[in-house]
Structures are given as structure tokens and as C-alpha cells.
PDB file of C-alpha atoms in Angstrom:
ATOM      1  CA  UNK A   1     -57.028 169.846  51.976  1.00 42.00           C
ATOM      2  CA  UNK A   2     -57.748 166.602  50.109  1.00 42.00           C
ATOM      3  CA  UNK A   3     -60.547 167.786  47.871  1.00 39.00           C
ATOM      4  CA  UNK A   4     -61.003 164.384  46.286  1.00 42.00           C
ATOM      5  CA  UNK A   5     -61.519 162.848  49.707  1.00 42.00           C
ATOM      6  CA  UNK A   6     -64.003 165.405  51.067  1.00 41.00           C
ATOM      7  CA  UNK A   7     -67.135 163.732  52.418  1.00 43.00           C
ATOM      8  CA  UNK A   8     -70.478 165.101  51.300  1.00 37.00           C
ATOM      9  CA  UNK A   9     -72.382 166.558  54.251  1.00 32.00           C
ATOM     10  CA  UNK A  10     -75.553 164.839  55.405  1.00 31.00           C
ATOM     11  CA  UNK A  11     -78.529 167.053  55.990  1.00 31.00           C
ATOM     12  CA  UNK A  12     -81.369 166.507  58.454  1.00 32.00           C
ATOM     13  CA  UNK A  13     -84.525 168.455  59.025  1.00 32.00           C
ATOM     14  CA  UNK A  14     -84.135 171.109  61.713  1.00 32.00           C
ATOM     15  CA  UNK A  15     -86.218 170.209  64.770  1.00 35.00           C
ATOM     16  CA  UNK A  16     -89.463 172.157  64.783  1.00 40.00           C
ATOM     17  CA  UNK A  17     -88.930 173.396  61.213  1.00 39.00           C
ATOM     18  CA  UNK A  18     -92.409 172.328  60.093  1.00 42.00           C
ATOM     19  CA  UNK A  19     -94.902 175.159  60.380  1.00 42.00           C
ATOM     20  CA  UNK A  20     -98.559 175.858  59.749  1.00 42.00           C
ATOM     21  CA  UNK A  21     -97.584 177.466  56.449  1.00 38.00           C
ATOM     22  CA  UNK A  22     -96.563 174.090  55.000  1.00 42.00           C
ATOM     23  CA  UNK A  23     -99.907 172.636  56.035  1.00 44.00           C
ATOM     24  CA  UNK A  24    -101.745 175.353  54.125  1.00 42.00           C
ATOM     25  CA  UNK A  25     -99.959 174.328  50.942  1.00 40.00           C
ATOM     26  CA  UNK A  26    -101.067 170.727  51.351  1.00 46.00           C
ATOM     27  CA  UNK A  27    -104.705 171.053  50.153  1.00 46.00           C
ATOM     28  CA  UNK A  28    -105.929 169.115  47.028  1.00 50.00           C
ATOM     29  CA  UNK A  29    -106.610 172.305  45.031  1.00 48.00           C
ATOM     30  CA  UNK A  30    -103.165 173.719  45.683  1.00 42.00           C
ATOM     31  CA  UNK A  31    -101.614 170.366  44.775  1.00 47.00           C
ATOM     32  CA  UNK A  32    -103.423 170.349  41.404  1.00 50.00           C
ATOM     33  CA  UNK A  33    -102.321 173.902  40.677  1.00 44.00           C
ATOM     34  CA  UNK A  34     -98.718 173.057  41.565  1.00 48.00           C
ATOM     35  CA  UNK A  35     -98.766 169.970  39.315  1.00 48.00           C
ATOM     36  CA  UNK A  36    -100.142 172.020  36.407  1.00 48.00           C
ATOM     37  CA  UNK A  37     -97.508 174.726  36.882  1.00 46.00           C
ATOM     38  CA  UNK A  38     -94.752 172.106  37.120  1.00 50.00           C
ATOM     39  CA  UNK A  39     -95.806 170.479  33.839  1.00 45.00           C
ATOM     40  CA  UNK A  40     -96.058 173.873  32.142  1.00 46.00           C
ATOM     41  CA  UNK A  41     -92.609 174.876  33.402  1.00 47.00           C
ATOM     42  CA  UNK A  42     -91.122 171.562  32.250  1.00 48.00           C
ATOM     43  CA  UNK A  43     -92.512 172.100  28.736  1.00 44.00           C
ATOM     44  CA  UNK A  44     -91.105 175.622  28.562  1.00 43.00           C
ATOM     45  CA  UNK A  45     -87.679 174.490  29.791  1.00 43.00           C
ATOM     46  CA  UNK A  46     -87.600 171.568  27.328  1.00 46.00           C
ATOM     47  CA  UNK A  47     -88.414 173.870  24.417  1.00 43.00           C
ATOM     48  CA  UNK A  48     -85.821 176.418  25.518  1.00 42.00           C
ATOM     49  CA  UNK A  49     -83.166 173.762  26.086  1.00 43.00           C
ATOM     50  CA  UNK A  50     -83.815 172.324  22.627  1.00 44.00           C
ATOM     51  CA  UNK A  51     -83.325 175.697  20.980  1.00 41.00           C
ATOM     52  CA  UNK A  52     -80.223 176.403  23.062  1.00 39.00           C
ATOM     53  CA  UNK A  53     -78.653 173.006  22.326  1.00 39.00           C
ATOM     54  CA  UNK A  54     -79.352 173.351  18.627  1.00 40.00           C
ATOM     55  CA  UNK A  55     -77.884 176.843  18.435  1.00 41.00           C
ATOM     56  CA  UNK A  56     -74.944 175.716  20.571  1.00 44.00           C
ATOM     57  CA  UNK A  57     -74.160 172.880  18.168  1.00 41.00           C
ATOM     58  CA  UNK A  58     -74.384 175.212  15.191  1.00 43.00           C
ATOM     59  CA  UNK A  59     -72.125 177.748  16.893  1.00 40.00           C
ATOM     60  CA  UNK A  60     -69.634 175.024  17.771  1.00 40.00           C
ATOM     61  CA  UNK A  61     -69.561 173.693  14.216  1.00 35.00           C
ATOM     62  CA  UNK A  62     -69.256 177.194  12.803  1.00 40.00           C
ATOM     63  CA  UNK A  63     -66.472 178.065  15.224  1.00 42.00           C
ATOM     64  CA  UNK A  64     -64.435 174.925  14.548  1.00 44.00           C
ATOM     65  CA  UNK A  65     -64.836 175.127  10.786  1.00 43.00           C
ATOM     66  CA  UNK A  66     -63.760 178.770  10.659  1.00 41.00           C
ATOM     67  CA  UNK A  67     -60.574 178.211  12.669  1.00 46.00           C
ATOM     68  CA  UNK A  68     -57.398 178.932  10.720  1.00 47.00           C
ATOM     69  CA  UNK A  69     -55.310 176.674  12.953  1.00 49.00           C
ATOM     70  CA  UNK A  70     -54.874 172.949  12.392  1.00 54.00           C
ATOM     71  CA  UNK A  71     -55.589 171.133  15.696  1.00 56.00           C
ATOM     72  CA  UNK A  72     -51.933 170.143  15.698  1.00 60.00           C
ATOM     73  CA  UNK A  73     -52.368 166.389  15.896  1.00 62.00           C
ATOM     74  CA  UNK A  74     -49.959 165.986  13.004  1.00 72.00           C
ATOM     75  CA  UNK A  75     -47.095 167.866  14.668  1.00 86.00           C
ATOM     76  CA  UNK A  76     -44.208 165.361  14.773  1.00 86.00           C
ATOM     77  CA  UNK A  77     -43.860 164.967  18.538  1.00 92.00           C
ATOM     78  CA  UNK A  78     -43.074 161.552  20.007  1.00 93.00           C
ATOM     79  CA  UNK A  79     -44.757 160.132  23.103  1.00 94.00           C
ATOM     80  CA  UNK A  80     -43.335 158.260  26.074  1.00 95.00           C
ATOM     81  CA  UNK A  81     -44.450 156.894  29.426  1.00 97.00           C
ATOM     82  CA  UNK A  82     -43.673 159.151  32.346  1.00 96.00           C
ATOM     83  CA  UNK A  83     -44.634 159.025  36.049  1.00 97.00           C
ATOM     84  CA  UNK A  84     -45.786 162.280  37.625  1.00 97.00           C
ATOM     85  CA  UNK A  85     -43.548 163.402  40.495  1.00 97.00           C
ATOM     86  CA  UNK A  86     -44.199 166.272  42.876  1.00 97.00           C
ATOM     87  CA  UNK A  87     -42.152 169.426  42.252  1.00 98.00           C
ATOM     88  CA  UNK A  88     -42.779 172.174  44.821  1.00 97.00           C
ATOM     89  CA  UNK A  89     -41.095 174.827  42.683  1.00 98.00           C
ATOM     90  CA  UNK A  90     -43.982 175.426  40.303  1.00 98.00           C
ATOM     91  CA  UNK A  91     -46.531 175.948  43.070  1.00 98.00           C
ATOM     92  CA  UNK A  92     -44.336 178.114  45.279  1.00 98.00           C
ATOM     93  CA  UNK A  93     -44.567 181.919  45.646  1.00 97.00           C
ATOM     94  CA  UNK A  94     -43.185 184.116  42.860  1.00 97.00           C
ATOM     95  CA  UNK A  95     -39.473 184.870  43.217  1.00 98.00           C
ATOM     96  CA  UNK A  96     -36.429 184.857  40.952  1.00 98.00           C
ATOM     97  CA  UNK A  97     -36.051 181.068  41.160  1.00 98.00           C
ATOM     98  CA  UNK A  98     -39.679 180.028  40.674  1.00 98.00           C
ATOM     99  CA  UNK A  99     -40.299 182.622  37.965  1.00 98.00           C
ATOM    100  CA  UNK A 100     -37.231 181.374  36.089  1.00 98.00           C
ATOM    101  CA  UNK A 101     -38.510 177.792  36.320  1.00 98.00           C
ATOM    102  CA  UNK A 102     -41.827 178.815  34.780  1.00 98.00           C
ATOM    103  CA  UNK A 103     -40.140 180.901  32.077  1.00 97.00           C
ATOM    104  CA  UNK A 104     -37.971 177.912  31.138  1.00 97.00           C
ATOM    105  CA  UNK A 105     -41.097 175.973  30.127  1.00 98.00           C
ATOM    106  CA  UNK A 106     -41.735 178.380  27.252  1.00 97.00           C
ATOM    107  CA  UNK A 107     -39.977 178.899  23.930  1.00 96.00           C
ATOM    108  CA  UNK A 108     -38.379 182.316  23.447  1.00 95.00           C
ATOM    109  CA  UNK A 109     -41.566 183.836  22.009  1.00 94.00           C
ATOM    110  CA  UNK A 110     -43.921 182.288  24.542  1.00 95.00           C
ATOM    111  CA  UNK A 111     -45.345 179.614  22.220  1.00 96.00           C
ATOM    112  CA  UNK A 112     -46.146 181.838  19.232  1.00 95.00           C
ATOM    113  CA  UNK A 113     -45.278 180.620  15.758  1.00 95.00           C
ATOM    114  CA  UNK A 114     -46.212 180.695  12.105  1.00 94.00           C
ATOM    115  CA  UNK A 115     -46.188 177.424  10.170  1.00 94.00           C
ATOM    116  CA  UNK A 116     -47.261 176.850   6.547  1.00 92.00           C
ATOM    117  CA  UNK A 117     -49.414 173.837   7.516  1.00 89.00           C
ATOM    118  CA  UNK A 118     -50.378 173.988  11.174  1.00 89.00           C
ATOM    119  CA  UNK A 119     -50.659 177.752  11.628  1.00 92.00           C
ATOM    120  CA  UNK A 120     -50.497 179.753   8.388  1.00 92.00           C
ATOM    121  CA  UNK A 121     -51.248 182.962  10.315  1.00 93.00           C
ATOM    122  CA  UNK A 122     -49.508 184.094  13.505  1.00 93.00           C
ATOM    123  CA  UNK A 123     -50.782 181.795  16.271  1.00 94.00           C
ATOM    124  CA  UNK A 124     -49.965 180.369  19.686  1.00 95.00           C
ATOM    125  CA  UNK A 125     -50.142 176.692  20.552  1.00 95.00           C
ATOM    126  CA  UNK A 126     -52.923 176.359  23.088  1.00 96.00           C
ATOM    127  CA  UNK A 127     -50.822 174.522  25.658  1.00 97.00           C
ATOM    128  CA  UNK A 128     -48.621 177.586  26.151  1.00 98.00           C
ATOM    129  CA  UNK A 129     -51.661 179.803  26.672  1.00 97.00           C
ATOM    130  CA  UNK A 130     -52.862 177.289  29.262  1.00 98.00           C
ATOM    131  CA  UNK A 131     -49.505 177.310  31.064  1.00 98.00           C
ATOM    132  CA  UNK A 132     -49.502 181.099  30.968  1.00 96.00           C
ATOM    133  CA  UNK A 133     -52.918 181.039  32.668  1.00 97.00           C
ATOM    134  CA  UNK A 134     -51.802 178.535  35.291  1.00 98.00           C
ATOM    135  CA  UNK A 135     -48.798 180.675  36.161  1.00 97.00           C
ATOM    136  CA  UNK A 136     -51.118 183.675  36.429  1.00 95.00           C
ATOM    137  CA  UNK A 137     -53.305 181.796  38.908  1.00 96.00           C
ATOM    138  CA  UNK A 138     -50.202 180.923  40.938  1.00 97.00           C
ATOM    139  CA  UNK A 139     -49.179 184.569  41.069  1.00 95.00           C
ATOM    140  CA  UNK A 140     -52.682 185.721  42.000  1.00 93.00           C
ATOM    141  CA  UNK A 141     -52.974 183.121  44.756  1.00 94.00           C
ATOM    142  CA  UNK A 142     -49.738 184.110  46.468  1.00 95.00           C
ATOM    143  CA  UNK A 143     -50.364 187.836  45.993  1.00 91.00           C
ATOM    144  CA  UNK A 144     -53.694 187.562  47.790  1.00 90.00           C
ATOM    145  CA  UNK A 145     -52.294 185.172  50.415  1.00 92.00           C
ATOM    146  CA  UNK A 146     -49.395 187.497  51.153  1.00 92.00           C
ATOM    147  CA  UNK A 147     -51.725 190.450  51.559  1.00 90.00           C
ATOM    148  CA  UNK A 148     -54.150 188.501  53.754  1.00 90.00           C
ATOM    149  CA  UNK A 149     -51.409 187.331  56.118  1.00 93.00           C
ATOM    150  CA  UNK A 150     -49.291 190.476  56.344  1.00 91.00           C
ATOM    151  CA  UNK A 151     -51.613 193.450  55.856  1.00 86.00           C
ATOM    152  CA  UNK A 152     -54.370 194.816  58.075  1.00 82.00           C
ATOM    153  CA  UNK A 153     -56.175 196.840  55.406  1.00 82.00           C
ATOM    154  CA  UNK A 154     -58.437 195.167  52.854  1.00 84.00           C
ATOM    155  CA  UNK A 155     -56.988 194.584  49.403  1.00 84.00           C
ATOM    156  CA  UNK A 156     -58.195 197.193  46.931  1.00 84.00           C
ATOM    157  CA  UNK A 157     -59.265 195.334  43.741  1.00 81.00           C
ATOM    158  CA  UNK A 158     -58.417 198.432  41.701  1.00 82.00           C
ATOM    159  CA  UNK A 159     -54.794 198.095  42.787  1.00 83.00           C
ATOM    160  CA  UNK A 160     -54.410 194.690  41.145  1.00 83.00           C
ATOM    161  CA  UNK A 161     -52.644 194.607  37.771  1.00 84.00           C
ATOM    162  CA  UNK A 162     -54.791 193.436  34.882  1.00 84.00           C
ATOM    163  CA  UNK A 163     -53.334 189.922  34.774  1.00 82.00           C
ATOM    164  CA  UNK A 164     -54.244 189.356  38.459  1.00 85.00           C
ATOM    165  CA  UNK A 165     -57.701 190.948  38.327  1.00 87.00           C
ATOM    166  CA  UNK A 166     -60.877 188.819  38.633  1.00 90.00           C
ATOM    167  CA  UNK A 167     -61.813 189.077  34.917  1.00 91.00           C
ATOM    168  CA  UNK A 168     -58.513 187.514  33.908  1.00 92.00           C
ATOM    169  CA  UNK A 169     -58.786 184.855  36.613  1.00 93.00           C
ATOM    170  CA  UNK A 170     -62.257 183.896  35.369  1.00 95.00           C
ATOM    171  CA  UNK A 171     -60.933 183.776  31.829  1.00 96.00           C
ATOM    172  CA  UNK A 172     -58.078 181.473  32.845  1.00 97.00           C
ATOM    173  CA  UNK A 173     -60.140 179.151  35.023  1.00 97.00           C
ATOM    174  CA  UNK A 174     -62.661 178.519  32.265  1.00 98.00           C
ATOM    175  CA  UNK A 175     -59.952 178.110  29.635  1.00 98.00           C
ATOM    176  CA  UNK A 176     -58.257 175.459  31.786  1.00 98.00           C
ATOM    177  CA  UNK A 177     -61.577 173.772  32.522  1.00 98.00           C
ATOM    178  CA  UNK A 178     -62.383 173.404  28.844  1.00 98.00           C
ATOM    179  CA  UNK A 179     -58.826 172.314  28.022  1.00 97.00           C
ATOM    180  CA  UNK A 180     -58.942 169.491  30.582  1.00 98.00           C
ATOM    181  CA  UNK A 181     -62.351 168.349  29.371  1.00 98.00           C
ATOM    182  CA  UNK A 182     -61.336 168.560  25.702  1.00 96.00           C
ATOM    183  CA  UNK A 183     -58.330 166.275  26.077  1.00 94.00           C
ATOM    184  CA  UNK A 184     -58.895 164.342  29.338  1.00 97.00           C
ATOM    185  CA  UNK A 185     -56.021 162.424  30.885  1.00 97.00           C
ATOM    186  CA  UNK A 186     -57.392 158.917  31.445  1.00 97.00           C
ATOM    187  CA  UNK A 187     -54.536 157.551  33.560  1.00 97.00           C
ATOM    188  CA  UNK A 188     -55.893 155.613  36.558  1.00 97.00           C
ATOM    189  CA  UNK A 189     -54.587 156.997  39.849  1.00 97.00           C
ATOM    190  CA  UNK A 190     -54.410 154.312  42.529  1.00 95.00           C
ATOM    191  CA  UNK A 191     -56.001 155.135  45.854  1.00 95.00           C
ATOM    192  CA  UNK A 192     -53.587 155.615  48.731  1.00 92.00           C
ATOM    193  CA  UNK A 193     -55.244 153.462  51.396  1.00 93.00           C
ATOM    194  CA  UNK A 194     -53.493 155.252  54.237  1.00 93.00           C
ATOM    195  CA  UNK A 195     -54.658 158.669  53.028  1.00 92.00           C
ATOM    196  CA  UNK A 196     -58.013 157.445  51.822  1.00 93.00           C
ATOM    197  CA  UNK A 197     -57.676 159.249  48.507  1.00 96.00           C
ATOM    198  CA  UNK A 198     -55.350 159.971  45.594  1.00 96.00           C
ATOM    199  CA  UNK A 199     -52.410 162.372  45.447  1.00 94.00           C
ATOM    200  CA  UNK A 200     -51.994 162.399  41.673  1.00 94.00           C
ATOM    201  CA  UNK A 201     -48.281 161.588  41.869  1.00 95.00           C
ATOM    202  CA  UNK A 202     -46.547 158.290  41.133  1.00 95.00           C
ATOM    203  CA  UNK A 203     -49.004 157.379  38.375  1.00 97.00           C
ATOM    204  CA  UNK A 204     -47.657 156.505  34.920  1.00 97.00           C
ATOM    205  CA  UNK A 205     -48.927 158.724  32.096  1.00 98.00           C
ATOM    206  CA  UNK A 206     -48.434 158.698  28.333  1.00 96.00           C
ATOM    207  CA  UNK A 207     -46.911 162.105  27.572  1.00 96.00           C
ATOM    208  CA  UNK A 208     -45.781 164.003  24.521  1.00 95.00           C
ATOM    209  CA  UNK A 209     -42.112 164.872  24.589  1.00 96.00           C
ATOM    210  CA  UNK A 210     -41.973 168.414  25.937  1.00 97.00           C
ATOM    211  CA  UNK A 211     -38.450 169.179  24.735  1.00 96.00           C
ATOM    212  CA  UNK A 212     -39.399 168.139  21.207  1.00 95.00           C
ATOM    213  CA  UNK A 213     -42.464 170.372  21.303  1.00 96.00           C
ATOM    214  CA  UNK A 214     -40.501 173.399  22.509  1.00 97.00           C
ATOM    215  CA  UNK A 215     -37.870 172.677  19.860  1.00 96.00           C
ATOM    216  CA  UNK A 216     -40.513 172.483  17.139  1.00 95.00           C
ATOM    217  CA  UNK A 217     -42.003 175.835  18.143  1.00 96.00           C
ATOM    218  CA  UNK A 218     -38.529 177.383  18.348  1.00 95.00           C
ATOM    219  CA  UNK A 219     -37.925 176.453  14.703  1.00 94.00           C
ATOM    220  CA  UNK A 220     -41.003 178.353  13.558  1.00 95.00           C
ATOM    221  CA  UNK A 221     -41.490 181.198  16.036  1.00 95.00           C
ATOM    222  CA  UNK A 222     -39.862 183.776  13.738  1.00 94.00           C
ATOM    223  CA  UNK A 223     -41.021 182.275  10.445  1.00 93.00           C
ATOM    224  CA  UNK A 224     -42.454 184.855   8.037  1.00 91.00           C
ATOM    225  CA  UNK A 225     -41.502 187.857  10.174  1.00 90.00           C
ATOM    226  CA  UNK A 226     -39.541 190.770   8.794  1.00 90.00           C
ATOM    227  CA  UNK A 227     -36.087 191.554  10.145  1.00 89.00           C
ATOM    228  CA  UNK A 228     -37.539 194.546  11.993  1.00 88.00           C
ATOM    229  CA  UNK A 229     -40.238 192.402  13.633  1.00 90.00           C
ATOM    230  CA  UNK A 230     -37.704 189.778  14.686  1.00 90.00           C
ATOM    231  CA  UNK A 231     -35.456 192.444  16.201  1.00 90.00           C
ATOM    232  CA  UNK A 232     -38.373 194.001  18.071  1.00 89.00           C
ATOM    233  CA  UNK A 233     -39.509 190.669  19.503  1.00 87.00           C
ATOM    234  CA  UNK A 234     -35.981 189.650  20.493  1.00 86.00           C
ATOM    235  CA  UNK A 235     -35.527 192.994  22.232  1.00 85.00           C
ATOM    236  CA  UNK A 236     -38.707 192.352  24.175  1.00 81.00           C
ATOM    237  CA  UNK A 237     -37.315 189.005  25.350  1.00 77.00           C
ATOM    238  CA  UNK A 238     -34.096 190.718  26.389  1.00 62.00           C
ATOM    239  CA  UNK A 239     -36.115 193.034  28.622  1.00 54.00           C
ATOM    240  CA  UNK A 240     -37.167 190.061  30.728  1.00 53.00           C
ATOM    241  CA  UNK A 241     -40.205 188.662  28.950  1.00 53.00           C
ATOM    242  CA  UNK A 242     -40.753 185.512  26.955  1.00 51.00           C
ATOM    243  CA  UNK A 243     -42.980 186.884  24.248  1.00 51.00           C
ATOM    244  CA  UNK A 244     -46.056 187.103  26.463  1.00 48.00           C
ATOM    245  CA  UNK A 245     -48.194 189.994  27.572  1.00 47.00           C
ATOM    246  CA  UNK A 246     -51.682 191.067  28.507  1.00 39.00           C
ATOM    247  CA  UNK A 247     -54.373 193.185  27.013  1.00 38.00           C
ATOM    248  CA  UNK A 248     -55.697 196.213  28.850  1.00 31.00           C
ATOM    249  CA  UNK A 249     -58.567 198.645  28.509  1.00 34.00           C
ATOM    250  CA  UNK A 250     -61.695 197.509  26.686  1.00 34.00           C
ATOM    251  CA  UNK A 251     -60.529 193.920  26.282  1.00 38.00           C
ATOM    252  CA  UNK A 252     -59.757 193.663  29.980  1.00 40.00           C
ATOM    253  CA  UNK A 253     -63.206 194.935  30.853  1.00 41.00           C
ATOM    254  CA  UNK A 254     -64.899 192.444  28.530  1.00 44.00           C
ATOM    255  CA  UNK A 255     -62.713 189.553  29.768  1.00 52.00           C
ATOM    256  CA  UNK A 256     -61.282 189.004  26.274  1.00 53.00           C
ATOM    257  CA  UNK A 257     -57.797 188.536  27.653  1.00 57.00           C
ATOM    258  CA  UNK A 258     -55.020 187.086  25.606  1.00 60.00           C
ATOM    259  CA  UNK A 259     -51.579 185.587  25.944  1.00 64.00           C
ATOM    260  CA  UNK A 260     -49.838 188.381  24.036  1.00 64.00           C
ATOM    261  CA  UNK A 261     -47.358 187.989  21.210  1.00 60.00           C
TER     262      UNK A 261
END
């Protein structure tokens, strides 16, 4: 479905939808009461919105100032122009080939590192958390699709692993929403006249060099760790992971999911 090309529906009044009830609400007294209530409601909402906006700004400032991680704009990664091309692999169902393609996007420890300037405490670069979430959405989509097209019984939500459960999906969708809005890609996608919309592919973008970024993280992913910690994390990678994991229990219930180290 071409979501960008979906026409907004036009609505018309249903024939015979007017009733005597609407006429009763059309008297001068009722109109005056409704106007008064509307003004009163507008005042209340304005006051509430002002308090909410003010507290939101304060919370945002407090949150950003207390962060221990440098936003990363000084990380020495070059940029280059690159056209987007469609690759079916990353949107296809989970299997050995597609899972390997996704795993290859990550450094050995899943994007975690410690750096004396950018991340003095153990941290993950946000882009790898975002990719982790996108891969989780892919897995959830195909899991549900497979069940819907091959099974007769309804899917039991309790049977879903934590990383495919609705709380984690909500977490990931909102994380990706805020990430896209925080650093919007302003490349202009030309309309395909034949399709009447845009596909997103074939447009030139200014991109950071991905191989350089992965290489940078690889240099610092074991920095500051003891020999025992390094051995434990490398063993975890050898068991088929890439340094990632999921929280369970209380954190899962409160939707405080994380891209585990």
C-alpha cells in the first residue's frame, strides 16, 4: 500500500441524520450556555497547556544537561553522497540469511562502547539501539503474519517472547519516531508521476560513512573492561549474539526495555 499516496476520505451527512434532538439544542438560551462553557473550557485548557509546556521544557533541559553522553557530533566520521536503493533482504522474514545480514550491521558488542570523551561510562550509540528496534519490529511483523496465515487458533499474547510483546513494540515505535524527528532527513524525494507518489528509493542523500562508524565503535567497545569482562562478552558473542539482549520482569512490564550490553 502506498501510504504517502492515500487519499483522505470525504465525508457527507447521512441522509435523514438530522433529528428533533438537534432542534432542541438550537434555542438562544442553550446557545448562550454552550458559548459560556466553551470559553470556560478554553481558559482551563490554556492554563493547563501552559503549565504542561513549561514543565516539559524544564524536564527536557534537565534531562539533556544530566546526560553523561556527548551527542557524538564530534566523532570523526566522514560523510558522502549516497543514493538509496531497495534491498529486500532487510525487510524479509527472519531466517539464517536475513538474520546474518542484520547482525552484520552491528559491531561485535552491538554498538556498546566506552570512550574517554564521548562516553566516559558504558554506553551504546543511539543508532544501534534504533536498528535493534527496527529489527525487532521486522521479527514481530513476520511472526504475527506467519501465525495469521498458517494457524487457525488465535495467537496467545502470553506466548510471545518479551522482545516481540506489545510493550517492547510500543517502546521501539516511539523511540524510532523521536529519532526521526530529532535528526530529520531533508532529502527531497521526487514524485514518480506514473505511481502518483514517492517510493523513497533513487534519491541522493548525504550519509555518514557506516563502515567508519562501525570501525570507530569496534576500537572502543572493550575499552576500560577487565580481562574477565572481555572474556565474558566475547563468549556471549560466540554463542550467537552480538552483544544485545532484552530486559525481562519488572522492566518489561513498565516498558523500560533496553538494548542489552
